[in-house]
Each structure stands twice: as C-alpha cells, then as structure tokens.
Coordinates of C-alpha atoms in Angstrom, one line a residue:
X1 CA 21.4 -3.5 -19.4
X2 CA 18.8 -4.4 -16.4
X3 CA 20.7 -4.5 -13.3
X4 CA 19.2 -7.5 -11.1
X5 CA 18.1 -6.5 -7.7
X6 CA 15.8 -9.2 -6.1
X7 CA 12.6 -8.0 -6.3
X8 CA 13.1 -4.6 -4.6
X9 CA 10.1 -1.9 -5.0
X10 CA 10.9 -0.2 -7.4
X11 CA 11.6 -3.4 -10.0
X12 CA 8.4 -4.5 -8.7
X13 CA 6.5 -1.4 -9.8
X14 CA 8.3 -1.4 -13.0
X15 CA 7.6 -5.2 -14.0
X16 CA 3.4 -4.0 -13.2
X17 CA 3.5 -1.4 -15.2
X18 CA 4.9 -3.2 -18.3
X19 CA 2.7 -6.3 -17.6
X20 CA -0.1 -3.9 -17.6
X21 CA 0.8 -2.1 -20.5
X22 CA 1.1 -5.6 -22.4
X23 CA -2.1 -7.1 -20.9
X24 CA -4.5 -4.0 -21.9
X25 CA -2.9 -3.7 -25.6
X26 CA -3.9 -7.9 -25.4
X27 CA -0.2 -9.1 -26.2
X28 CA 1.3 -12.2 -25.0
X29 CA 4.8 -12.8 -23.5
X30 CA 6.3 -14.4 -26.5
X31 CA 5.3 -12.0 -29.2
X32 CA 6.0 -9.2 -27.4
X33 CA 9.5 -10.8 -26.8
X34 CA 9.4 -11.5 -30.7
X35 CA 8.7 -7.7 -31.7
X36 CA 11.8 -6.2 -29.0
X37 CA 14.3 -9.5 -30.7
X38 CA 14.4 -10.9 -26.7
X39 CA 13.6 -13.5 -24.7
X40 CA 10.1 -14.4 -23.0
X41 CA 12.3 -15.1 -20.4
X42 CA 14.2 -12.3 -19.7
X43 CA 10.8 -10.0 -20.4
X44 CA 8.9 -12.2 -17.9
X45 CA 12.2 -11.4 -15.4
X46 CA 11.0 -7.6 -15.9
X47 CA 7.9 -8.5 -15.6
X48 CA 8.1 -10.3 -12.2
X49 CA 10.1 -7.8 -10.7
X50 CA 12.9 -9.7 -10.9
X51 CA 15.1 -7.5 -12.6
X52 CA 14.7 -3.9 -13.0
X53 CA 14.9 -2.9 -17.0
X54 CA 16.9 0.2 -18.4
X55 CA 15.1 3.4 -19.3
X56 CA 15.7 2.9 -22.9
X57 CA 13.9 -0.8 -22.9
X58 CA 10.9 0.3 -21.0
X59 CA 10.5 3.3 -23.7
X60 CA 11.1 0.2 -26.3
X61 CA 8.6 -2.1 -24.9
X62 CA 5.7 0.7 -24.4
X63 CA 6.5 1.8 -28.4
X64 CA 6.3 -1.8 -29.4
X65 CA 2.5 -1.7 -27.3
X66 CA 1.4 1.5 -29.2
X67 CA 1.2 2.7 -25.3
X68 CA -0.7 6.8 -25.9
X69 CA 2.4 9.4 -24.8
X70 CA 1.1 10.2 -21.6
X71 CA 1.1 7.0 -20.4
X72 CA 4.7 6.1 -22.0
X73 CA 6.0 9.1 -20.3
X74 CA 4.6 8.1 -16.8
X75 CA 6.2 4.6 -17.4
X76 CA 9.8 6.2 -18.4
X77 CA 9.3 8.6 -15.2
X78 CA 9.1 5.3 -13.1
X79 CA 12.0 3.9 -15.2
X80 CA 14.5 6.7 -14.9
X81 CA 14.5 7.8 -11.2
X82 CA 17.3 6.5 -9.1
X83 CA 17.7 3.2 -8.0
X84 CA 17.9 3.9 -4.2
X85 CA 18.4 0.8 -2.1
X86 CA 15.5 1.9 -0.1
X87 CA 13.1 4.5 -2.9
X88 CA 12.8 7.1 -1.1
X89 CA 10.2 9.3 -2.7
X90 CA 10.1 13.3 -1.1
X91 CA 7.6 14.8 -3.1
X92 CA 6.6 12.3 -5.3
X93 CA 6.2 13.2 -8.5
X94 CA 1.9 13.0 -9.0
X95 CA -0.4 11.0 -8.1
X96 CA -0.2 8.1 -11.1
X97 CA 3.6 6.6 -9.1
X98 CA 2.3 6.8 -5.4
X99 CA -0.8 4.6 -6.4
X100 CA 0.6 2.2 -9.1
X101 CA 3.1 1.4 -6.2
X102 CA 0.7 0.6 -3.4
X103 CA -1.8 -1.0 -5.9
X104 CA 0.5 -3.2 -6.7
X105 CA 1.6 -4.4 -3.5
X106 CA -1.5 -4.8 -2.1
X107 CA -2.8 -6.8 -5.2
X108 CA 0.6 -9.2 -5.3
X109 CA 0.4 -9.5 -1.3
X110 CA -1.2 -12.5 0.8
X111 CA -0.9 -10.8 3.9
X112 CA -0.8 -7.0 5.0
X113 CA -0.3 -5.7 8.2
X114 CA -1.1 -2.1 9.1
X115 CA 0.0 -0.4 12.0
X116 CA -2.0 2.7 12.7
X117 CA -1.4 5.3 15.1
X118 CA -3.7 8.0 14.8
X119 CA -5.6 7.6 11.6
X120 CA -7.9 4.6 10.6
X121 CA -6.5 1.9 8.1
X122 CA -6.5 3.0 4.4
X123 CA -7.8 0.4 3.4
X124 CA -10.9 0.6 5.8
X125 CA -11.7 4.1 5.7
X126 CA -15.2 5.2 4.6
X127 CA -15.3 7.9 2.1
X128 CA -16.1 10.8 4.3
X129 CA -13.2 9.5 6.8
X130 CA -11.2 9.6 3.6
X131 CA -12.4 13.0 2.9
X132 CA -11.7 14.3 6.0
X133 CA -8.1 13.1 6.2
X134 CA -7.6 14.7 2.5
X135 CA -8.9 17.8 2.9
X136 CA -5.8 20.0 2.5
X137 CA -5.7 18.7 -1.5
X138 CA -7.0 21.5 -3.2
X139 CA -10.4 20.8 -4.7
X140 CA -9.5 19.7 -7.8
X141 CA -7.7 16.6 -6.7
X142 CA -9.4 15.9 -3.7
X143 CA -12.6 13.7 -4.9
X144 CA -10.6 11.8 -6.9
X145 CA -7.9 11.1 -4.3
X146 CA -10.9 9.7 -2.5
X147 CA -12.4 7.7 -5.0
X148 CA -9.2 6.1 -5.6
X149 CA -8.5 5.5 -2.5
X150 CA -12.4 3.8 -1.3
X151 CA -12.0 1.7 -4.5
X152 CA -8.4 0.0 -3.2
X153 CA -10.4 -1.5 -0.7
X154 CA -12.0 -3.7 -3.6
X155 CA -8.5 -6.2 -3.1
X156 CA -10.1 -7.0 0.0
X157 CA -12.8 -9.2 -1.5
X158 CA -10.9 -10.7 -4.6
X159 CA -10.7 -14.0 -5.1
X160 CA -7.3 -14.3 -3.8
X161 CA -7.5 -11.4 -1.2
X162 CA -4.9 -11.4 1.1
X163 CA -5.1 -11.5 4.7
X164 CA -5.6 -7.7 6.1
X165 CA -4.3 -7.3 10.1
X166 CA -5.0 -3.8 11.5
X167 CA -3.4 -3.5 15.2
X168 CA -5.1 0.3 15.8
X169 CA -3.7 2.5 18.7
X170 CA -6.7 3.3 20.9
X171 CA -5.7 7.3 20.3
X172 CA -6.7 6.7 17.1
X173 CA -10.2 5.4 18.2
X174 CA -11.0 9.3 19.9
X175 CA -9.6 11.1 17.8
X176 CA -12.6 13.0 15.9
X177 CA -11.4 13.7 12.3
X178 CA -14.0 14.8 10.1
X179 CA -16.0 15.5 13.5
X180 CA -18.2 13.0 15.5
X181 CA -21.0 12.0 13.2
X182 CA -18.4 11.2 10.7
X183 CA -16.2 9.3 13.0
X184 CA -19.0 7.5 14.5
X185 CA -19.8 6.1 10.7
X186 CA -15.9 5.2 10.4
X187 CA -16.1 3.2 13.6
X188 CA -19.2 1.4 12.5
X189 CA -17.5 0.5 9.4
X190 CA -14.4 -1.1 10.9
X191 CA -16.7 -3.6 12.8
X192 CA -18.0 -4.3 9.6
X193 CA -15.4 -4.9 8.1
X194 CA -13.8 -6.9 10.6
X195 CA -16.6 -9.4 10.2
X196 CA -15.0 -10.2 7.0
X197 CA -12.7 -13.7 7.2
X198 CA -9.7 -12.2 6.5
X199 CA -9.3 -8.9 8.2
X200 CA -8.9 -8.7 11.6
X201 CA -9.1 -5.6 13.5
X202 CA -7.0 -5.2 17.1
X203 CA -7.0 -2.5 19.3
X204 CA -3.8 -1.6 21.1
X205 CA -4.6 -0.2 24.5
X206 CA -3.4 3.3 26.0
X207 CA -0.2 2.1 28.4
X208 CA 2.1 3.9 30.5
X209 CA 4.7 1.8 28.7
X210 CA 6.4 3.1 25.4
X211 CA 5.8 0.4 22.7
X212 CA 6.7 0.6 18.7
X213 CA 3.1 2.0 18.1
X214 CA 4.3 5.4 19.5
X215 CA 6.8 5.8 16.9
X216 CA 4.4 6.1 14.2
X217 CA 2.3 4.3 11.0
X218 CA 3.3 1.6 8.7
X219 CA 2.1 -0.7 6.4
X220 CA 4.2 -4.5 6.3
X221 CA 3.4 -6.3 2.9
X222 CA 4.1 -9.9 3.0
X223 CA 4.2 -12.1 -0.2
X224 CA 4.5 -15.5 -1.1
X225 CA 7.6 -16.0 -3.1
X226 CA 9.5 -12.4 -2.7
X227 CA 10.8 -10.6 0.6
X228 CA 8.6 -8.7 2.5
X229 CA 8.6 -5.0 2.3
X230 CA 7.8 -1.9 4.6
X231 CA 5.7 1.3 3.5
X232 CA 6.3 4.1 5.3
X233 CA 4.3 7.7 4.7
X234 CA 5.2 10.8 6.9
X235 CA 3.5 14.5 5.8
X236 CA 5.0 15.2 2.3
X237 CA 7.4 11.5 1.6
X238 CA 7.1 8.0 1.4
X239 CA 9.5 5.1 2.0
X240 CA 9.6 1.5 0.9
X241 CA 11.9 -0.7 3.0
X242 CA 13.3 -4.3 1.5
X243 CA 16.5 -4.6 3.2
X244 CA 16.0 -7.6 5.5
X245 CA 17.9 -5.6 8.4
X246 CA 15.0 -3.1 8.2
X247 CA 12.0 -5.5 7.7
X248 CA 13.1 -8.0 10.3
X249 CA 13.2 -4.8 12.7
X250 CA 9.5 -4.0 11.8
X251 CA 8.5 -7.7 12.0
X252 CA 9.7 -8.0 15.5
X253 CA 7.9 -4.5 16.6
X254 CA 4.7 -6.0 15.0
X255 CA 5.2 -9.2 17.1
X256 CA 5.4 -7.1 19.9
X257 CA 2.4 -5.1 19.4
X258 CA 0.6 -8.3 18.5
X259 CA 1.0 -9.2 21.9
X260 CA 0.1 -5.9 23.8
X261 CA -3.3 -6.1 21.6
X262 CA -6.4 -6.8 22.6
X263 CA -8.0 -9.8 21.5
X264 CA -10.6 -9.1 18.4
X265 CA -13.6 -9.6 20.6
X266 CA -12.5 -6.9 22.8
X267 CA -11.5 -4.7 20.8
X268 CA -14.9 -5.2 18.8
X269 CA -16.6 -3.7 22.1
X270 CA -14.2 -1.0 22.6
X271 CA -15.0 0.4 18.8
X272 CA -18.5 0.0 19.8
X273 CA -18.1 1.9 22.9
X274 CA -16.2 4.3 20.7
X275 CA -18.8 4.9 17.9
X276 CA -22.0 5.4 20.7
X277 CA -20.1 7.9 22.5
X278 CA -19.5 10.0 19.2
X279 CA -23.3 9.4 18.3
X280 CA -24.3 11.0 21.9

C-alpha cells in the first residue's frame, strides 16, 4: 500500500521517475492504469508526488512499460530506501538518484533561491568553473559530471523557467577556484547571466556582523501548488528539508540576507571589479 505523505522529496522523485518512464515508452494515464487493474487516479496521485507508491508497484508499473533492467533497478533503488521524514542521503548511492532529484525540482519549481557561500551557483557555473569544483572525481566520471551539470542550466530558458535568485557571499567573489583566468571567465558569466529576466544575481557584502550566510550553502525550491523544500549538500551527503518548521527557518534567514544584499546594480559592478582584477 502507498503511504500518503504530501508531497515530500522523495514521493516527488518517485512520481518523476514513473511519469518518465510512462511518457518515453509513449503510454497514457488511463491505459497504463488499465494494464496494473488501477485507477488513473490513484497512478496520477504517484505520479504527482502525492503519494509515495510501494516497492512492489513501482517494479509492477516499470514491467508493465517494458522499462530495460538497468533502468527498473535504478527506479526500485529509489523506491525501496527508507522513507525518512527529511531523506537524508550519506553517500548516495550513484550519480542517476542525486540528479533525478534536483532535476526534478528545478524543472517543477517557479522560483529557486540559492544561497552561496563560497562557490558560484550551480546553476550558473561555466564549465571550467564546474570542472574545477569537480576535480577530485576520478577521471572517469568527471566530464560527465560536468556535462550534466552545464546542461541543468537549460531550465533556466524554458518556456516556463522559474525565477532563479542568487544572494552570493562576497568571499565567494575572490576566491580563485580553478585559478584566476578561469575565475575571471566565471565572473563574466554571472553578469551575463544576470541580464537574463528571471535571474537575479546579489552580492552579500563582507560584515563584521554574523548573518545566516556564514553558516553555509543551500538551495530553497519554491513551487506553485506543493510546500517548499530545502536542499542542502555538505562534502560527502545531501539533505532535503519539507517540514514547515525547517523551511520557514530558511525562509526567514533568506529574508534576512535579502536585506543585507546589495542591490543588483551594485553588485553587477562589484563582479566587474571582481573579474578585472583576476584578468590583471
């Protein structure tokens, strides 16, 4: 039996990876539905993130698709992990889970909020920035880690792209990862970028004053009809917050660096600065 639980993460991931599933094998709700003896309903529930479906109907659904093995596995890995109130992923288990879940959020958002402290936005990071902040994947991985994650930035200009709001801490302006030339090309970028109508780039300024910036990175995801949810990534885990006790918490520290930001004119000039003092 599914076990309703509002939309959280991992329901959410689920749902996109059967609707995917279904929409690449070019099968509608209803047969599908027809072919597991359920509702449309209840599979659109699943679907939708709405409810989070039992290992044993996501390995029913992806059989009724004709989904290959690897991909049926990958889907019953997603299925079968624990159902933490807040997923909790040390170690995650390859690459395939850590992007499906991001992916998805950042396609079903309408507005994202990135808080970065000492590394540029990942969703505005050139692909030698990218490459740079990667390079401890062995080889193998690493220029597909960095394809992956240059073409995420493609949400940005869908039709329906939602709103992208970087607040930057200034540290992360001088700090030269990848080396100057490198840097100086990121910083370029993120002015171009933030010509764009619905990103907006703000630089928080160094202060004497500690302010939630100092306490580290994260990513808010807000969405039209569904709560809001929190991604968190330290060195070797990730988090995903729903509970509204924790989002509101992360909604009132971006409030508050919102208003210790500079304004986007300024902080245009300061990247400038930024980028002609790596290029000298």
């Amino acid at each position: 039996m599914a076990r309703t639980n509002g939309g959280s993460p991992k329901a959410r991931v689920i749902g996109a990876e059967l609707r995917k599933a279904r929409q690449e094998n070019g099968v509608g709700v209803r047969e599908l539905a027809r072919r597991l003896g359920t509702t449309h309903s209840k599979l659109s529930r699943y679907e939708n993130g709405q409810s989070i479906a039992s290992s044993e109907f996501v390995a029913s659904t992806l059989t009724a698709l004709g989904v290959p093995d690897a991909a049926r596995e990958r889907g019953l890995d997603l299925a079968r992990g624990r159902q933490w109130t807040n997923w909790l992923a040390p170690n995650a288990p390859g690459l395939h889970q850590e992007l499906t879940t991001l992916i998805e959020f950042e396609r079903s958002a309408n507005h994202i909020v990135e808080v970065s402290a000492m590394v540029m936005p990942g969703l505005l990071q050139t692909s030698d920035y990218a490459r740079a902040v990667m390079a401890d994947l062995p080889s193998a991985d690493l220029e597909t880690r960095v394809t992956l994650r240059v073409g995420r930035r493609e949400v940005l200009n869908a039709k329906s792209a939602p709103r992208l709001e970087s607040l930057i801490m200034e540290a992360a302006l001088r700090t030269r990862i990848g080396g100057k030339p490198v840097m100086a090309e990121q910083l370029r970028h993120l002015c171009k970028m933030a010509e764009k109508p619905n990103i907006t780039v703000r630089v928080v300024p160094e202060m004497d004053v500690w302010h939630p910036g100092h306490a580290g990175s994260y990513i808010l995801f807000g969405f039209p009809s569904s709560a809001p949810i929190v991604h968190l990534e330290h060195y070797n885990s990730r988090v995903f917050l729903h509970e509204p006790e924790d989002t509101c918490t992360y909604q009132s520290a971006t409030d508050r660096l919102r208003n210790l930001a500079m304004s986007e004119q300024e902080s245009s000039a300061l990247i400038v600065e930024a980028a002609r003092e790596m290029e000298t």
